[in-house]
mmCIF file of C-alpha atoms in Angstrom:
data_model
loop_
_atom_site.group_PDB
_atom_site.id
_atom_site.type_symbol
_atom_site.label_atom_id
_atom_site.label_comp_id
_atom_site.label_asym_id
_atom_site.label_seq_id
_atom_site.Cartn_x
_atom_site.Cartn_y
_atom_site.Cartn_z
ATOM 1 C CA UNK A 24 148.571 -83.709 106.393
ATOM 2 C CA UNK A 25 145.935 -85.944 104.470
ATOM 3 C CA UNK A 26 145.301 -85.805 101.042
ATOM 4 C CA UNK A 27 141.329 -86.344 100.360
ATOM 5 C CA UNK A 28 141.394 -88.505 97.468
ATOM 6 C CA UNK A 29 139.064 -88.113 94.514
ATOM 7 C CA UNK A 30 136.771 -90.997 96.226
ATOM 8 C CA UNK A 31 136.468 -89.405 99.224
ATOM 9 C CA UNK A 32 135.721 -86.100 97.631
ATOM 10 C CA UNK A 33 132.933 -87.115 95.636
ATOM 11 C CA UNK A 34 131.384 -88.556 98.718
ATOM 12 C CA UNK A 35 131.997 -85.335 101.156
ATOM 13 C CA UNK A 36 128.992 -83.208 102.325
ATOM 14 C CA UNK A 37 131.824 -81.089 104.322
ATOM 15 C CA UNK A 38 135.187 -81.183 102.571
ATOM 16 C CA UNK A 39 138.542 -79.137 104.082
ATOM 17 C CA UNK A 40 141.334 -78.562 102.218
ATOM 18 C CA UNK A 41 144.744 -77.184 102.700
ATOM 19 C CA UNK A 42 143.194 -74.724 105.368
ATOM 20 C CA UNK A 43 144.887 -72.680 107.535
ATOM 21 C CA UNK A 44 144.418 -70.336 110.696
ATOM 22 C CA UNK A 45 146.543 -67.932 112.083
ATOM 23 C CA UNK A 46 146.990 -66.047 115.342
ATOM 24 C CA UNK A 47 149.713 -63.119 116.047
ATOM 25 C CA UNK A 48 152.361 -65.339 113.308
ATOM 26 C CA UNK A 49 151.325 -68.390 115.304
ATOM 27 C CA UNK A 50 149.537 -71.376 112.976
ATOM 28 C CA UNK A 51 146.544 -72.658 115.090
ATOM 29 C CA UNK A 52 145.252 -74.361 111.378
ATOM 30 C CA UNK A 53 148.398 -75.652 109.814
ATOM 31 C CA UNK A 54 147.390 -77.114 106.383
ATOM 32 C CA UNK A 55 144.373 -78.899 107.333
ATOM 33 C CA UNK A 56 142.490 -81.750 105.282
ATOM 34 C CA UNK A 57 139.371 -82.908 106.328
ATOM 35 C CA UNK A 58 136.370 -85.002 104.895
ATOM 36 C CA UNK A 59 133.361 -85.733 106.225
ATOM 37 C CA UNK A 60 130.592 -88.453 104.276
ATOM 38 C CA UNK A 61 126.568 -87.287 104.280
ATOM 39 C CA UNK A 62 124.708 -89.042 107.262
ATOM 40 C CA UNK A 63 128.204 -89.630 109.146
ATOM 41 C CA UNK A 64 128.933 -89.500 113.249
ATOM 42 C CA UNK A 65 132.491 -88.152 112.893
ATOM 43 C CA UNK A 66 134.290 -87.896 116.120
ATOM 44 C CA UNK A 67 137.147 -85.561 116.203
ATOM 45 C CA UNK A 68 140.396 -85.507 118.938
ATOM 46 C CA UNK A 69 143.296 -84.443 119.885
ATOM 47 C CA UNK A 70 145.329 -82.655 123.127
ATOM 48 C CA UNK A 71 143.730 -79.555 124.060
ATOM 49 C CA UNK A 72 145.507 -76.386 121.599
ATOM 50 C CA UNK A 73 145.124 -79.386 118.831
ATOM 51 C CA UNK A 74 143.344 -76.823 116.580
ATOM 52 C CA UNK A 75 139.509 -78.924 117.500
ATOM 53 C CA UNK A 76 137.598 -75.583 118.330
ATOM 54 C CA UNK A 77 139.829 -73.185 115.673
ATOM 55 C CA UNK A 78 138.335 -75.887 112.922
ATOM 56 C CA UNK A 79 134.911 -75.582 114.064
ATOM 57 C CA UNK A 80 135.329 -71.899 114.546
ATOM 58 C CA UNK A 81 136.992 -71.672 110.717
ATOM 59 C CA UNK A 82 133.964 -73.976 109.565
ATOM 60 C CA UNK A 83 131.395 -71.474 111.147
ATOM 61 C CA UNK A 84 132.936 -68.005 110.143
ATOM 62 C CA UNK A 85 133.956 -67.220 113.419
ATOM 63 C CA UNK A 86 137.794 -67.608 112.772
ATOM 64 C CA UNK A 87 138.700 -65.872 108.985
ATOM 65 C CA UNK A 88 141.327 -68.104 107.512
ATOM 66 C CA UNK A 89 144.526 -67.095 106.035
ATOM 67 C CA UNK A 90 144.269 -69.699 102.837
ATOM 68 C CA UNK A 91 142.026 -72.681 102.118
ATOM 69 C CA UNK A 92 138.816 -73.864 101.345
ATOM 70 C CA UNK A 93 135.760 -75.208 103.297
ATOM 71 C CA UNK A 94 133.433 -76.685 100.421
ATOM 72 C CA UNK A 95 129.911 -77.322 102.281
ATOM 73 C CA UNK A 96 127.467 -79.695 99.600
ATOM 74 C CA UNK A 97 130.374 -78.621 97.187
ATOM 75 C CA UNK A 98 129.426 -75.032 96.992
ATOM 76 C CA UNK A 99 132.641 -72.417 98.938
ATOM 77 C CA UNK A 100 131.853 -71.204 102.506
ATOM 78 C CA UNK A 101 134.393 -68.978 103.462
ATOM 79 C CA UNK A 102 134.110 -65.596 102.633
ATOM 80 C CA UNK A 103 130.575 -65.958 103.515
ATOM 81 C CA UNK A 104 128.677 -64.545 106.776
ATOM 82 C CA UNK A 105 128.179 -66.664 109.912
ATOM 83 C CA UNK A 106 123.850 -66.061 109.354
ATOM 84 C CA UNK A 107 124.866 -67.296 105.560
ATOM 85 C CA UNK A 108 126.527 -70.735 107.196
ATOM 86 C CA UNK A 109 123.240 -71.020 109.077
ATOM 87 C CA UNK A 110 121.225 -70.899 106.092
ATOM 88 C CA UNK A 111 123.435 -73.545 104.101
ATOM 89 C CA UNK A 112 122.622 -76.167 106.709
ATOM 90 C CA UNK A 113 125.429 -76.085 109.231
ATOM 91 C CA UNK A 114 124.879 -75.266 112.867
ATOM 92 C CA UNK A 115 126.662 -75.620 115.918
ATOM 93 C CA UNK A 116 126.956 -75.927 119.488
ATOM 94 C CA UNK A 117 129.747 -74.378 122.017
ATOM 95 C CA UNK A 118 130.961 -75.959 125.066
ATOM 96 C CA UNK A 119 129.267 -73.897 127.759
ATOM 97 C CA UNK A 120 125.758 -73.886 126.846
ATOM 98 C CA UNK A 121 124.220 -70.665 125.105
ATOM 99 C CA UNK A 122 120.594 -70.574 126.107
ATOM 100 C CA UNK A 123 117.734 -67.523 127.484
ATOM 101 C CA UNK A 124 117.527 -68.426 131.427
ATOM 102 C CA UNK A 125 114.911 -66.615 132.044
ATOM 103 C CA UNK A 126 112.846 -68.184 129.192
ATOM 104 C CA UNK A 127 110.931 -71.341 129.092
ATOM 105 C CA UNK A 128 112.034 -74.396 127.003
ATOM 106 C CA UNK A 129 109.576 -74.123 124.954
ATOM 107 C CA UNK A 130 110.032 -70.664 124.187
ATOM 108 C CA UNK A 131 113.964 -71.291 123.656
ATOM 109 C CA UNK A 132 113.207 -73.518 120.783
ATOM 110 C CA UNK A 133 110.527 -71.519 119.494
ATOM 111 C CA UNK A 134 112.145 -68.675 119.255
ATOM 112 C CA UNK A 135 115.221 -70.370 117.837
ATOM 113 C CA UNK A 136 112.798 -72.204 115.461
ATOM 114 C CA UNK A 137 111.300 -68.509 114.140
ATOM 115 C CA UNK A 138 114.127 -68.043 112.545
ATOM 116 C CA UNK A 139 113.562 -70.533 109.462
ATOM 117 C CA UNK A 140 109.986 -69.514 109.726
ATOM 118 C CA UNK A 141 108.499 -67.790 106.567
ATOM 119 C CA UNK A 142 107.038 -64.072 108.303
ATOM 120 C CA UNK A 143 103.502 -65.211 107.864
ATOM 121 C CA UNK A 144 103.950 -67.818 110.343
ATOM 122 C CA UNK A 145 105.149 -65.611 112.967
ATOM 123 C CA UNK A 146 101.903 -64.253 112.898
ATOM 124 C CA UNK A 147 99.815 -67.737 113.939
ATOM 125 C CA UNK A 148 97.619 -67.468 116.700
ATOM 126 C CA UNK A 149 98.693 -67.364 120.700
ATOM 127 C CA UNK A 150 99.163 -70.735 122.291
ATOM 128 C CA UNK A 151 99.644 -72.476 118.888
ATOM 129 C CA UNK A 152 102.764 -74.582 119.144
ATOM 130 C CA UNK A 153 104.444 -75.447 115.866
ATOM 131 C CA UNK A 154 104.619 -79.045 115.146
ATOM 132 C CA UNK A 155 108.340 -79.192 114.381
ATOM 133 C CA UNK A 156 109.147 -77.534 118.435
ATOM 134 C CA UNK A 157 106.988 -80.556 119.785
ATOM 135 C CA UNK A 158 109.149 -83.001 118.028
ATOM 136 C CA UNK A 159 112.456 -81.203 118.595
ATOM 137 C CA UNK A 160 111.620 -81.162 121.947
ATOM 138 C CA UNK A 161 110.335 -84.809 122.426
ATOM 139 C CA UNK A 162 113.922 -86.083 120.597
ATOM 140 C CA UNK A 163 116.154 -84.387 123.278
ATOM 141 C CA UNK A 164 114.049 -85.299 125.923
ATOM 142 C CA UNK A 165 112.857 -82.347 127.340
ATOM 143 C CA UNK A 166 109.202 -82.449 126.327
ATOM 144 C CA UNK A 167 108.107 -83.304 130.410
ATOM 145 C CA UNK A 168 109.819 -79.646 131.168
ATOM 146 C CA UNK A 169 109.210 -77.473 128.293
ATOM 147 C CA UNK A 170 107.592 -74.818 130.263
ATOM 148 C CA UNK A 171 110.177 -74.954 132.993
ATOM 149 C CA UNK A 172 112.695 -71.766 132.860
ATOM 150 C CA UNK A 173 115.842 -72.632 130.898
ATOM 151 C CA UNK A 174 117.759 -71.444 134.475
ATOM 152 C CA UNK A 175 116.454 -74.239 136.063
ATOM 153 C CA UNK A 176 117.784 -76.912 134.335
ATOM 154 C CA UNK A 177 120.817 -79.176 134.883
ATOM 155 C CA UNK A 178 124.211 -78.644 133.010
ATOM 156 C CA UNK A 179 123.077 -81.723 130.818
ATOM 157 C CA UNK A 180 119.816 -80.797 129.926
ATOM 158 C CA UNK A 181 120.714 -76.623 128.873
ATOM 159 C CA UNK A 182 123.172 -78.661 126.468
ATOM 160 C CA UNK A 183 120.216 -80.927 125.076
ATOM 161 C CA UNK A 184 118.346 -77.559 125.082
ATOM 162 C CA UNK A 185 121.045 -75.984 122.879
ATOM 163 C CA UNK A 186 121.265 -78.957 121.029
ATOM 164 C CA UNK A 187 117.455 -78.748 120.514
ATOM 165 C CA UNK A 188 117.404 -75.593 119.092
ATOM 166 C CA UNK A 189 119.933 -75.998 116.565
ATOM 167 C CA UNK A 190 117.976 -78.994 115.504
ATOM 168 C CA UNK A 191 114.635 -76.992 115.300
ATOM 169 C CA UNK A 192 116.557 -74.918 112.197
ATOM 170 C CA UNK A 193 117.332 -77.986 110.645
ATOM 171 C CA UNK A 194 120.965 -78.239 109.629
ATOM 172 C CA UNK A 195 122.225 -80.993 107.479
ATOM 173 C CA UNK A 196 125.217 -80.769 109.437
ATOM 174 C CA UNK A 197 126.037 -80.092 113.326
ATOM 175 C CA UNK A 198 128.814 -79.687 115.049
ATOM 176 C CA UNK A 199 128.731 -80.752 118.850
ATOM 177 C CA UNK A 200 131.978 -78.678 120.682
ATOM 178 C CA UNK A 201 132.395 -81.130 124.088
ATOM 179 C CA UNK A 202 129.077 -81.765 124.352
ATOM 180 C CA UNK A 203 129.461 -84.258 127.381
ATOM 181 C CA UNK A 204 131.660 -82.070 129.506
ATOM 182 C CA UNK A 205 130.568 -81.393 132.973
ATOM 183 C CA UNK A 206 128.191 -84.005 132.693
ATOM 184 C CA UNK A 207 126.869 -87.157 134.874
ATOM 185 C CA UNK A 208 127.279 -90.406 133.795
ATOM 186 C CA UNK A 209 123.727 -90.894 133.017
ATOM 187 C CA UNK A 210 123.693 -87.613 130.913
ATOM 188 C CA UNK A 211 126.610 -88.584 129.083
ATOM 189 C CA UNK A 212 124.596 -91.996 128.225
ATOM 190 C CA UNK A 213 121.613 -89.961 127.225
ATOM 191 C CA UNK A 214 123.518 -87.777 125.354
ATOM 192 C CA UNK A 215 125.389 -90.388 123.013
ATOM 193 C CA UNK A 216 121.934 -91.732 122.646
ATOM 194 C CA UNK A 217 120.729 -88.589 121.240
ATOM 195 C CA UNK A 218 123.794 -88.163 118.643
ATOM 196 C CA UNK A 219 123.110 -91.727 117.749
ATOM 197 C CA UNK A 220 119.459 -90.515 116.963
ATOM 198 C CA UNK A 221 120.624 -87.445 115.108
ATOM 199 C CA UNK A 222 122.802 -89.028 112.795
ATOM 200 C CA UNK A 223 120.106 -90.761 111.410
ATOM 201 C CA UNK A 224 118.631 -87.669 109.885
ATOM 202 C CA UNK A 225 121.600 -86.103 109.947
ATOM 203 C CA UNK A 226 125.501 -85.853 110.011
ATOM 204 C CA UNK A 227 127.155 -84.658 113.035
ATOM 205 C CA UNK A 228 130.993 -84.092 113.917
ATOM 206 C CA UNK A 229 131.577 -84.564 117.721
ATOM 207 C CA UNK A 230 134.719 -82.918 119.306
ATOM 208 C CA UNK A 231 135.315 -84.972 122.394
ATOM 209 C CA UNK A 232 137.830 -85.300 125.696
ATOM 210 C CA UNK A 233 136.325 -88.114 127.470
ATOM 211 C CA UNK A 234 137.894 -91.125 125.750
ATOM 212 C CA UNK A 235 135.349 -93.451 127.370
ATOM 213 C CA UNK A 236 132.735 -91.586 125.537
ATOM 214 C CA UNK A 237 134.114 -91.460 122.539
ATOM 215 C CA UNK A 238 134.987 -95.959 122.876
ATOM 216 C CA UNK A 239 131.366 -96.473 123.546
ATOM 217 C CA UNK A 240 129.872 -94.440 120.953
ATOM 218 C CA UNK A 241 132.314 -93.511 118.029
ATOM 219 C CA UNK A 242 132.805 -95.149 114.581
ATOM 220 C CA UNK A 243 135.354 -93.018 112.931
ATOM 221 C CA UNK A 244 137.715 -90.806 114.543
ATOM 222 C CA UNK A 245 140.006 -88.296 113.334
ATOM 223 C CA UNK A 246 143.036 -87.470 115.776
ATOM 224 C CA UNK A 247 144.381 -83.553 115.538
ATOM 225 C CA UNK A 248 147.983 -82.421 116.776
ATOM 226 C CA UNK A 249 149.397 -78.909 116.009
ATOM 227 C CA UNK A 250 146.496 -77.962 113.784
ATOM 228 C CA UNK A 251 146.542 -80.882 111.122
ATOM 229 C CA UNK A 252 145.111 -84.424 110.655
ATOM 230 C CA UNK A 253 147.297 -86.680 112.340
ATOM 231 C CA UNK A 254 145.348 -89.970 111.495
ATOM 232 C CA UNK A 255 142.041 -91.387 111.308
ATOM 233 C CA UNK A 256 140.327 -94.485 111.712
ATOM 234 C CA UNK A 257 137.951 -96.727 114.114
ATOM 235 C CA UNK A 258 138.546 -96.644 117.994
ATOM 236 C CA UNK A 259 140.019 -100.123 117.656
ATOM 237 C CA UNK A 260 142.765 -98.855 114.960
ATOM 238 C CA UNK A 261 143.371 -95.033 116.705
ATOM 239 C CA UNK A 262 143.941 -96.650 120.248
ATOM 240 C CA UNK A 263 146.566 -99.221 118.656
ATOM 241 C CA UNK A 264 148.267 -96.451 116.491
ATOM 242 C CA UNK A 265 151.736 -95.775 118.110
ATOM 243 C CA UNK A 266 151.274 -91.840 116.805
ATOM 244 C CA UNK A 267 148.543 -91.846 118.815
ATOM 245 C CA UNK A 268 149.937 -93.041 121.867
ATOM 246 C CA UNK A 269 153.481 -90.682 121.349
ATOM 247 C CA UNK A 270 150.794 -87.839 121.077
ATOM 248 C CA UNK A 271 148.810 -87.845 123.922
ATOM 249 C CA UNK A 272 151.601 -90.358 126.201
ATOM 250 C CA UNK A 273 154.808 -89.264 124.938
ATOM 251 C CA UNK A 274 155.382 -85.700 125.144
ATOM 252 C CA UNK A 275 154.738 -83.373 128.294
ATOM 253 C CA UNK A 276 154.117 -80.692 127.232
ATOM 254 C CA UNK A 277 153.273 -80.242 123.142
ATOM 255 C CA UNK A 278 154.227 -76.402 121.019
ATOM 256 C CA UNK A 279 151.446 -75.013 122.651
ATOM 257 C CA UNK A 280 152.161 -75.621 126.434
ATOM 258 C CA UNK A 281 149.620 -77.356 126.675
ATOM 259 C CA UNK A 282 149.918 -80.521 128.656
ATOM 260 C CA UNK A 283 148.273 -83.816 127.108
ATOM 261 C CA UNK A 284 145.435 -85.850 127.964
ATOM 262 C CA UNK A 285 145.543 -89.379 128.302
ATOM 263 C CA UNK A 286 143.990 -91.602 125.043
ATOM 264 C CA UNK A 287 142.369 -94.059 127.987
ATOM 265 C CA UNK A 288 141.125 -91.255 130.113
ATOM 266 C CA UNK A 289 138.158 -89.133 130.080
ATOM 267 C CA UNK A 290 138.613 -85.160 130.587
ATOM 268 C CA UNK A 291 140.728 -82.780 129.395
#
């Protein structure tokens, strides 16, 4: 476990400490410390049953915690509804895409957008698009089929479409879960290039399998095992770390059963 020093604390918008999850006597959270700066790209890894998800989840209020605390902007968010999160400023995505097929684009963002909206809004005119869809919708690069139905689209874009309308509610912080599985290569290009965008309005935490992903467009990693920080640092300093390596190389199977991934592969 890492200690979050006094430095790092004063710098956090999300700040974890001491958290931890548990599942029929089993401890998917074990402990947990985690910091993450205001305006940050923080990518986070590990072997699949490394806790990624559970933290997310925890973050959220989808997972109740046995013991710790999630400090979001400094002010306590457990204990609080997941609709209460939303408000704060944190939203998320999931890793199989969670948008209306049978609705347009446009009308996924917009609707996702009304919920921000102050009730006299809702009341504008037919055909008037708010300004703040249009951009949304122009930054993940789905402006040329907004009025396309959502079922229509490629794996790649319903994720830029989910991504899109978490934007439109405008959290401070998002939380990508594998946001380039399933993809192509070129949508796995286009979709670092839109995290790269986000996080300059915002700060985003990435979870991420594909390790060639995560080398071309990662700063700072954080590496999970068995529910806890196991280290964190650039690509350059996680790849040469030989915790790292006994982590994802060294074992066959970790507590979980789970078998490990490869640090220089992509997938799970």
């Amino acid at each position: 476990m890492t200690a979050i020093s006094d430095g790092e604390a004063a710098d956090a918008l999300l700040q974890v400490q001491g958290l931890q999850v548990v599942f029929d006597g089993f401890r998917a959270i074990d402990g947990l410390d985690f910091s993450v700066d205001r305006g940050e790209a923080r990518f986070l890894i590990g072997p699949n049953g490394a806790g990624k998800t559970t933290l997310v989840d925890a973050i959220t209020g989808l997972t109740r915690p046995e013991i710790g605390s999630v400090r979001f902007g400094g002010e306590e968010v457990l204990g609080k509804r997941e609709h209460e999160i939303v408000r704060l400023g944190i939203g998320r995505t999931f890793q199989t895409p969670s948008v209306f097929e049978e609705l347009s684009v446009l009308n996924n963002v917009d609707l996702a957008a009304s919920y921000r909206r102050p009730l006299r809004s809702l009341l504008r005119g037919p055909g008037k698009i708010d300004d703040r869809v249009v951009e949304v919708l122009e930054t993940v690069g789905l402006s040329s089929v907004m009025e396309q139905a959502a079922r229509t689209l490629s794996h790649g874009q319903k994720q830029w479409l989910e991504i899109g309308m978490v934007l439109v509610q405008e959290p401070q912080l998002l939380l990508l879960d594998e946001p380039v599985a399933g993809m192509t290569k070129e949508e796995r290009t286009a979709t670092g290039e839109l995290i790269q965008r986000i996080t300059e309005t915002r700060t985003v935490v990435v979870i991420e399998h594909d390790m060639d992903f995560v080398r071309r467009f990662a700063s700072r990693v954080t590496v999970m095992h068995e529910g806890s920080v196991l280290t964190e640092g650039t690509v350059a300093e996680i790849q040469d770390n030989p915790l790292v390596e006994e982590v994802y190389l060294g074992r066959p199977r970790d507590a979980r059963g789970a078998a490990p991934a490869a640090v220089g592969q992509g997938g799970q």
